Short mmCIF file of C-alpha atoms and ligand atoms in Angstrom, two decimals:
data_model
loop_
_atom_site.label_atom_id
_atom_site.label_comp_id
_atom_site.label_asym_id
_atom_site.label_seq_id
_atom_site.Cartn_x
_atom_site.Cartn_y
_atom_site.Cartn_z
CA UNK T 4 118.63 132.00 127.32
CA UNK T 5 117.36 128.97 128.74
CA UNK T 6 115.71 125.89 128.09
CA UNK T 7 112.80 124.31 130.20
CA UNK T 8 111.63 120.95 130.49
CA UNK T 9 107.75 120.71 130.93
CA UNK T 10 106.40 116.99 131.40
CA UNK T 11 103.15 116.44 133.12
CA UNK T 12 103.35 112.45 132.63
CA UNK T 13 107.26 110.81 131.32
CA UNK T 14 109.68 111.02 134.09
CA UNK T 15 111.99 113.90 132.36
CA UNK T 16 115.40 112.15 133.90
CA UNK T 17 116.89 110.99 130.55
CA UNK T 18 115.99 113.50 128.28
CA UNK T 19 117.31 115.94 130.66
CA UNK T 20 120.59 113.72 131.42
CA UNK T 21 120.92 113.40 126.72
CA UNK T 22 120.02 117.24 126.83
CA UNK T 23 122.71 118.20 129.06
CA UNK T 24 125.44 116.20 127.79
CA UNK T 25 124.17 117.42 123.79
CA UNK T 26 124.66 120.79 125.05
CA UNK T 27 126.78 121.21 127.86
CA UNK T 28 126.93 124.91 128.07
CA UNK T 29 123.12 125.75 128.04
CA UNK T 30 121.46 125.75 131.53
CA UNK T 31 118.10 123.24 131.09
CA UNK T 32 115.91 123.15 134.02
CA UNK T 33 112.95 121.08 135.07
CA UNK T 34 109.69 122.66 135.53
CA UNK T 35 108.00 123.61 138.64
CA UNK T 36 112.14 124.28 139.43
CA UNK T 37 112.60 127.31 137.13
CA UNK T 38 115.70 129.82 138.99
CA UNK T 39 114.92 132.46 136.20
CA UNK T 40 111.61 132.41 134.12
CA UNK T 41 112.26 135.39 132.18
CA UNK T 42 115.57 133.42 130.72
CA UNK T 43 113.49 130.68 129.48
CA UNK T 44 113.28 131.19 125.62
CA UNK T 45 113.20 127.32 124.73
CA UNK T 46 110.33 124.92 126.05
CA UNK T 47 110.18 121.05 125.53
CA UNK T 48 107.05 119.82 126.43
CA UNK T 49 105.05 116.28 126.46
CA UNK T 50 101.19 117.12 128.04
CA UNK T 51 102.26 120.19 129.68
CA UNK T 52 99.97 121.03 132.53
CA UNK T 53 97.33 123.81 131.55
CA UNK T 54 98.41 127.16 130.39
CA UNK T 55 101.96 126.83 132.31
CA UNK T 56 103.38 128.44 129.54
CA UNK T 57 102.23 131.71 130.82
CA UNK T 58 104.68 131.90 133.24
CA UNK T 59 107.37 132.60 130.33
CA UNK T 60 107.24 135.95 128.87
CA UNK T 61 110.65 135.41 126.67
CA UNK T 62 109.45 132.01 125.23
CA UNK T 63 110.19 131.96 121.65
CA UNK T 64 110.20 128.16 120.90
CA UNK T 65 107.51 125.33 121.81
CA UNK T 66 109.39 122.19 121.07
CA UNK T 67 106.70 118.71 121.28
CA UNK T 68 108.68 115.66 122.56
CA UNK T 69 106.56 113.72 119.83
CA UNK T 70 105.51 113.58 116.89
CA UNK T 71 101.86 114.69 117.75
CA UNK T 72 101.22 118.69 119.06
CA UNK T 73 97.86 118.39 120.34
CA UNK T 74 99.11 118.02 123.75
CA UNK T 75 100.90 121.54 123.19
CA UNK T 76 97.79 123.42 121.47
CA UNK T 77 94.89 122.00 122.98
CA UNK T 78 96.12 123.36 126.49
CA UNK T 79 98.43 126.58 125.63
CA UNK T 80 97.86 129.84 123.98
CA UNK T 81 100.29 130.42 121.64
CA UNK T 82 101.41 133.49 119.67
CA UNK T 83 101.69 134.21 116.65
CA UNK T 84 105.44 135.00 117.13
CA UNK T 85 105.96 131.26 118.79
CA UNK T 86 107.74 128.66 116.72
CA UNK T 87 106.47 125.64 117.49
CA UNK T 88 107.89 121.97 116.31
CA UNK T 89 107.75 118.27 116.52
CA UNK T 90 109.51 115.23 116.08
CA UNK T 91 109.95 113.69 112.76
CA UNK T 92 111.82 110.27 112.79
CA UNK T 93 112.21 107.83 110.65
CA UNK T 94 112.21 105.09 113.03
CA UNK T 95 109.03 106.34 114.61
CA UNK T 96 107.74 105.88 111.19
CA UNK T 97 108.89 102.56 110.77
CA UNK T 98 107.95 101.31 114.21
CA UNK T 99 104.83 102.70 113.11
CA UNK T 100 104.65 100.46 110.34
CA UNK T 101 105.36 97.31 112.24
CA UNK T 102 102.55 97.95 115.37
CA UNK T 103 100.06 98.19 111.91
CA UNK T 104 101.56 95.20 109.87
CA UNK T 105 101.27 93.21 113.01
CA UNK T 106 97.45 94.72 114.06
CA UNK T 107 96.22 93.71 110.35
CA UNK T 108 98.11 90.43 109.90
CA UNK T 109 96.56 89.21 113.29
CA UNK T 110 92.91 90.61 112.19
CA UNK T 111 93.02 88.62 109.03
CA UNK T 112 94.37 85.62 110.00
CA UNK T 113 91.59 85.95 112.89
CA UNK T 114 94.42 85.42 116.01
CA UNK T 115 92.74 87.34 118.59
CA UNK T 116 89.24 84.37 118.06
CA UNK T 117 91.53 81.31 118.26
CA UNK T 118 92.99 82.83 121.93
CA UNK T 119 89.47 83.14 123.01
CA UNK T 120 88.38 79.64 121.15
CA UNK T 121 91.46 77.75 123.16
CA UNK T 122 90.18 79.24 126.05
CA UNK T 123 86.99 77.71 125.58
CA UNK T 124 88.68 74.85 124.38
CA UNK T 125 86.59 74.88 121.15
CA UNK T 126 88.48 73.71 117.57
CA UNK T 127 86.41 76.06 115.12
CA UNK T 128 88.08 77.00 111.77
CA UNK T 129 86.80 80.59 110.47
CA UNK T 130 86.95 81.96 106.99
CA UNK T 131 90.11 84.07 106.69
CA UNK T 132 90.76 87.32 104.34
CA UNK T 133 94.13 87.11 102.29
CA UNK T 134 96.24 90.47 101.54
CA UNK T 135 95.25 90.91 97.94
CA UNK T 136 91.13 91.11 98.79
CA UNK T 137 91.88 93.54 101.56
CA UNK T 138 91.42 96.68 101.15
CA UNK T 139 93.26 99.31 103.48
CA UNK T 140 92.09 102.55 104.23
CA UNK T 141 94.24 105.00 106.00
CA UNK T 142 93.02 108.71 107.44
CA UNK T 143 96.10 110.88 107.02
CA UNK T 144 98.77 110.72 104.57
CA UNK T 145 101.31 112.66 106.54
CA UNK T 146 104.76 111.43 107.52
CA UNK T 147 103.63 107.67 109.03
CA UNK T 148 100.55 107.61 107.25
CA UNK T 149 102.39 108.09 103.62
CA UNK T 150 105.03 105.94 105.18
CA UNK T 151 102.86 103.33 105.94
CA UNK T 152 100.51 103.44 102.92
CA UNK T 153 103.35 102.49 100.94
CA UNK T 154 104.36 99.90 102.92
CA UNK T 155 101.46 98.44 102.91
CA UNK T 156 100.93 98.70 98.78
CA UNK T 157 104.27 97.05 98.63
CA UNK T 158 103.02 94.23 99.81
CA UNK T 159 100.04 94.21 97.65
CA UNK T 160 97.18 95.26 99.93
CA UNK T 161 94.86 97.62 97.71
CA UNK T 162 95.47 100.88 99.65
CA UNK T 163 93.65 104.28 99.52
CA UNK T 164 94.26 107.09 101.89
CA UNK T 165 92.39 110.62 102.65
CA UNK T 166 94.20 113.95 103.39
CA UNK T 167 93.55 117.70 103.11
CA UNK T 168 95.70 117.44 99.91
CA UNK T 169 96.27 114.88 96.78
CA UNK T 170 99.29 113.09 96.83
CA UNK T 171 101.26 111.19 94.83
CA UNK T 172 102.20 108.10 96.40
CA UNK T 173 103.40 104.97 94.58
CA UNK T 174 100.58 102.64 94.92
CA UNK T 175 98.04 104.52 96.64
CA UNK T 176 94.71 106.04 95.96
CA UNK T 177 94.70 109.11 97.37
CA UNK T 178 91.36 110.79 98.18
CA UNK T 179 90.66 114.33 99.40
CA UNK T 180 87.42 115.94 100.23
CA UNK T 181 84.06 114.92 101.68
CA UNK T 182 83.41 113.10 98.44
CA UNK T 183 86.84 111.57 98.43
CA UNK T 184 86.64 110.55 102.12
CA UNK T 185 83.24 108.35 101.51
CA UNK T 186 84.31 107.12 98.74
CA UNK T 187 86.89 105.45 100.41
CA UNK T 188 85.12 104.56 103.27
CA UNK T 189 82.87 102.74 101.23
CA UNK T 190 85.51 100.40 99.94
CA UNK T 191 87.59 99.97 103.20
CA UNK T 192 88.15 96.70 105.00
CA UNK T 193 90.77 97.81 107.27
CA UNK T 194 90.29 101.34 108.53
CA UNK T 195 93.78 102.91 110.11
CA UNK T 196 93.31 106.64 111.73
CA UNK T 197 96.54 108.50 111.48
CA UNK T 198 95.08 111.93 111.70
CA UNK T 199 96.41 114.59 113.71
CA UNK T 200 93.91 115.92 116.71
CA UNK T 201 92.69 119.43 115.42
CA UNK T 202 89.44 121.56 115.69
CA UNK T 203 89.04 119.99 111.98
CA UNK T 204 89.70 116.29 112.92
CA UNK T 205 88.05 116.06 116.84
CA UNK T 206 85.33 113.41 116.70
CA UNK T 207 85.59 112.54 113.51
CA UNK T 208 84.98 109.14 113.85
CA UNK T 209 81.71 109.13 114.77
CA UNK T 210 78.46 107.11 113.88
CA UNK T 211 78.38 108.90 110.29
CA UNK T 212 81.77 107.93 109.23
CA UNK T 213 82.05 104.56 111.11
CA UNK T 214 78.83 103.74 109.52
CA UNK T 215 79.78 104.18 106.65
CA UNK T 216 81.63 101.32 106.26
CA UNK T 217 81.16 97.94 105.30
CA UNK T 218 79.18 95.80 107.94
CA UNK T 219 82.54 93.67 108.60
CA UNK T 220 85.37 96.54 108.35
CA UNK T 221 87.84 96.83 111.24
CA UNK T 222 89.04 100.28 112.79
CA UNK T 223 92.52 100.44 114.21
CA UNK T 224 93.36 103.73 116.11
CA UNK T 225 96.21 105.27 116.90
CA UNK T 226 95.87 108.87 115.87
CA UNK T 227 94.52 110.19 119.39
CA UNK T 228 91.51 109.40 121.57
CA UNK T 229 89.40 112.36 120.70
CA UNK T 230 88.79 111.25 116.96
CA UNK T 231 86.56 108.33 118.31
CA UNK T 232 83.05 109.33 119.71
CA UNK T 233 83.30 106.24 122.11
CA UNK T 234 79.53 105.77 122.17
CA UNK T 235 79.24 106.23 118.77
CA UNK T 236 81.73 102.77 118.28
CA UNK T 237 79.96 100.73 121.26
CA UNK T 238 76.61 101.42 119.55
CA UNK T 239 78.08 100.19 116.71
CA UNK T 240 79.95 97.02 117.25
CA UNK T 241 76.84 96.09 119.65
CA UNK T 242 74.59 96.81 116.26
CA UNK T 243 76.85 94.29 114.35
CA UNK T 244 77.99 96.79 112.21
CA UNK T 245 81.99 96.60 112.23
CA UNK T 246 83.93 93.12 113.35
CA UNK T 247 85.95 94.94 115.91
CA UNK T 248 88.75 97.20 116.76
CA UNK T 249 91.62 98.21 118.09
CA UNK T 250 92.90 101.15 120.03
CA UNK T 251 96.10 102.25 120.98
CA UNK T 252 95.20 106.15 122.41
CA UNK T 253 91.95 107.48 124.68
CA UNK T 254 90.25 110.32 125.30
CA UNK T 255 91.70 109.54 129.01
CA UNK T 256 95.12 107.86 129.14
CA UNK T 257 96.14 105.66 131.34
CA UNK T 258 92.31 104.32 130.12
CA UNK T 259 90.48 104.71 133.41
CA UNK T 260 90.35 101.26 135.33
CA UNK T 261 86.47 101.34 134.75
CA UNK T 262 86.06 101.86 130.99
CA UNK T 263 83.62 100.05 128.57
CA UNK T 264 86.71 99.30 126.59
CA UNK T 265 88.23 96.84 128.84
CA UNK T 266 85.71 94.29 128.78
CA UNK T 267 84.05 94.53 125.31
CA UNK T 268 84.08 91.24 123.08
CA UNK T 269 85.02 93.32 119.76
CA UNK T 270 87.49 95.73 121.16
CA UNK T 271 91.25 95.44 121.91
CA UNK T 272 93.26 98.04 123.89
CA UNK T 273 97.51 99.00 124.00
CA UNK T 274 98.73 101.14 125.95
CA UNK T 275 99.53 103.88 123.28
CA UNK T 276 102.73 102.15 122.26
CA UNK T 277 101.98 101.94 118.47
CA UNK T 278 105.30 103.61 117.89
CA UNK T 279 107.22 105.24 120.87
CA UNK T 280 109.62 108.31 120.56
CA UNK T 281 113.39 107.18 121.20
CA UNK T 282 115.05 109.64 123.46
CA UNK T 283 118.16 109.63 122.03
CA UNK T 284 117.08 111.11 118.55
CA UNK T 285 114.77 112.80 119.61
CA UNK T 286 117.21 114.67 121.74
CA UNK T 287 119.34 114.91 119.10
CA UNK T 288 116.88 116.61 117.14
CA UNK T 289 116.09 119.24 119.40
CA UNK T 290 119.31 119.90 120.71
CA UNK T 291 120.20 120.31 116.56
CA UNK T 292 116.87 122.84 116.75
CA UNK T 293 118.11 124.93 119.83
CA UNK T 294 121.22 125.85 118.01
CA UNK T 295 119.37 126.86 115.21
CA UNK T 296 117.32 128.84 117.52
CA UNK T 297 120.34 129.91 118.95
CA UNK T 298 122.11 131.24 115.83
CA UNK T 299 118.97 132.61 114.06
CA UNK T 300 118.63 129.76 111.45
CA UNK T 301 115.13 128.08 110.38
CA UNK T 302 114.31 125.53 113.08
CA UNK T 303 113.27 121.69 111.42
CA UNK T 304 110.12 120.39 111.63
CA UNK T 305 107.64 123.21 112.78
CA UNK T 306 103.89 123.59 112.77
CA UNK T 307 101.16 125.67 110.91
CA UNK T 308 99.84 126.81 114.58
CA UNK T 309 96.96 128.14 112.70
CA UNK T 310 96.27 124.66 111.15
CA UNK T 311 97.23 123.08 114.09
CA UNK T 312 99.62 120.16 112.70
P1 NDP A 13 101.49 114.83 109.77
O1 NDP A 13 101.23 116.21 110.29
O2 NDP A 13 102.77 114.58 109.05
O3 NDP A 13 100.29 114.37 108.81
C1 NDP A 13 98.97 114.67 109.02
C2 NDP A 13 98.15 114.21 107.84
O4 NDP A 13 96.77 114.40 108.13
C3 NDP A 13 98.44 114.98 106.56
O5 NDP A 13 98.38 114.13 105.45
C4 NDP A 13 97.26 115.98 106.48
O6 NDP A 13 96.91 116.37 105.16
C5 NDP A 13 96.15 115.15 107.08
N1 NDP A 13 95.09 115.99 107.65
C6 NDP A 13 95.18 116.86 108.69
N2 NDP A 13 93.98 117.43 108.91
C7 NDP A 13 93.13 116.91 108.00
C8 NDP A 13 91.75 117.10 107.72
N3 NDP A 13 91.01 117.96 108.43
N4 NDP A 13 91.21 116.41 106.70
C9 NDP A 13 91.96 115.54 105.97
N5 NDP A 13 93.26 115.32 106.18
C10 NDP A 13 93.83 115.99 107.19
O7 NDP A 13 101.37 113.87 111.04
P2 NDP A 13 102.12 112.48 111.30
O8 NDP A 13 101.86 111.57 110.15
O9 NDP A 13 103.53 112.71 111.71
O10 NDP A 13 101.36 111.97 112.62
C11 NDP A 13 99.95 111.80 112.64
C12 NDP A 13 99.47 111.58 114.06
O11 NDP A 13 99.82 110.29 114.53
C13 NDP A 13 100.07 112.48 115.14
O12 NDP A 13 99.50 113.78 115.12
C14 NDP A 13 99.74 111.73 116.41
O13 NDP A 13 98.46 112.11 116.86
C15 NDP A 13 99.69 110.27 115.95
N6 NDP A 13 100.79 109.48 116.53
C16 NDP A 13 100.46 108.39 117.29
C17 NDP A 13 101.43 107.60 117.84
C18 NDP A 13 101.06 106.38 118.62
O14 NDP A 13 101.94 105.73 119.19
N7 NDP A 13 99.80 106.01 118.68
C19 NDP A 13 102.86 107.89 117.64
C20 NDP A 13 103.10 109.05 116.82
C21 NDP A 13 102.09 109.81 116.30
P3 NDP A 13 97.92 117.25 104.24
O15 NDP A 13 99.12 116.38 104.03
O16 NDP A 13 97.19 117.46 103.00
O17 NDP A 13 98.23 118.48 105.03
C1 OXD A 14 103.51 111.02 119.55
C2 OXD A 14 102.91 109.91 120.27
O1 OXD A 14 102.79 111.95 119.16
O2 OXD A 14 103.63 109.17 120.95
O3 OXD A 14 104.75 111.00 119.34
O4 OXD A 14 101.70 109.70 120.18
#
């Protein structure tokens, strides 16, 4: 039994270092520099290159180095048998929280103008939205978006959100269904898009949805870059229909150097750092899943593979 580290993008050198030293007697090797394949039962991947996992005909585990799995079942074929699991971590829910209090504070208080007003040296005071007449919106009421749904109720933003299922979250209107979806599109000021990428959720934010909202509503993404149908957004914010956006994940990351993105007026760009996995408990986590693995107990944190989150 072996474990095999498969990153196409991070450098793997500290979560192989953490791995090692949070289970010193398993060998953990770095892929293309597998000895044995056949040992390999255990994979840990972050945008593994396409269909590696192949190679591995004793693979019983897919463990994602994030929260999201998309990366994992957009570019593997996984069976049935396969366990496959994620990260779930309370600080990545909470430094989720923070990249979204800060993204809607600065939209309100309307930050981003004034750096482009000093630049022009031009003293202009806009009209600015308080918390109470702002109505947030969030797609996904999973484990950040239920996290930060209530966060943001707490501090007295009307909030609504929209998953497959009801839930019951204090402060929150929660919507389900194609019915429940526009109606609270139709109410959102402040859309957030915490969705997971699935067959179900791909391009979902498209002209029909995005149009649906009101003529001044703001989109913040940082689900992933295939729920946006980019021309779909450009066509809109050049239409005047939505006051901007911001985006934290792309279809194509690092966002190519020549993207539409860079240079549009209404749209600002991060570097997919909305909320960033910490190595060390992550690694604690999946060491904590290998030995369940290893002694034939439930593993934490898995995924419907069917469903696809
Ligand atoms: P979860 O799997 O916990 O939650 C997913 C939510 O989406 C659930 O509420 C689910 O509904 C809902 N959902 C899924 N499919 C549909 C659908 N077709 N229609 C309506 N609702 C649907 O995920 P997390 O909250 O942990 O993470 C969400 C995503 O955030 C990740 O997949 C990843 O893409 C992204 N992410 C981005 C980061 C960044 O830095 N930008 C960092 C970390 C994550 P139900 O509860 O009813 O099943
Ligand atoms: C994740 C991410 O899925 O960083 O953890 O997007």
């Amino acid at each position: 039994m072996s474990i095999a580290i498969f990153f196409d993008q991070w450098s793997p050198k500290r979560w192989t270092e953490a791995l090692r030293k949070a289970l010193p007697d398993t060998t953990i090797e770095i892929y293309p520099d597998i000895t044995a394949p056949e040992e390999v039962t255990f994979a840990l991947c972050w945008k593994p290159a396409e269909k590696v996992l192949v190679g591995f005909p004793n693979l019983k585990v897919v463990q994602s180095a994030g929260a999201g799995v998309d990366h994992i079942t957009r570019t593997q074929t996984l069976s049935e048998s396969m366990v496959l699991s994620r990260i779930v971590d309370e600080q990545l829910s909470e430094d989720m929280w923070e990249f979204l209090l800060a993204a809607v504070m600065t939209q309100l208080k309307n930050l981003p103008k004034y750096v482009d007003y000093q630049r022009q040296q031009t003293w202009k005071r806009q009209p600015y939205r308080g918390i109470q007449n702002t109505n947030i919106g969030i797609l996904g009421l999973g484990v950040l978006g239920a996290y930060v749904a209530e966060r943001f109720a707490e501090l007295g933003f009307p909030v609504a959100g929209w998953s497959n299922s009801p839930k019951n979250i204090t402060g929150v209107d929660s919507h389900h269904g194609e019915a429940g979806r526009q109606e609270l599109l139709s109410r959102t000021d402040m859309l957030i898009n915490l969705l997971p990428l699935t067959s179900a959720t791909e391009n979902i934010l498209d002209k029909n949805l995005l149009g649906t909202l009101k003529k001044e509503a703001f989109l913040i993404n940082v689900g992933r870059g295939p729920h946006l149908v980019e021309e779909d957004l450009i066509a809109l914010l050049d239409s005047g229909h939505l006051s901007g956006t911001l985006l934290d994940v792309f279809r194509q990351e690092p966002l190519p150097e020549s993207h539409p993105f860079w240079q549009h007026p209404k749209i600002q760009v991060t570097p997919h750092v909305a909320s960033v996995t910490n190595i060390e408990s992550a690694v604690t986590q999946i060491a904590d899943n290998y030995m369940r693995f290893h002694d034939g107990r439930p593993l934490l944190h898995t995924v419907n593979i069917g469903k696809g989150y």
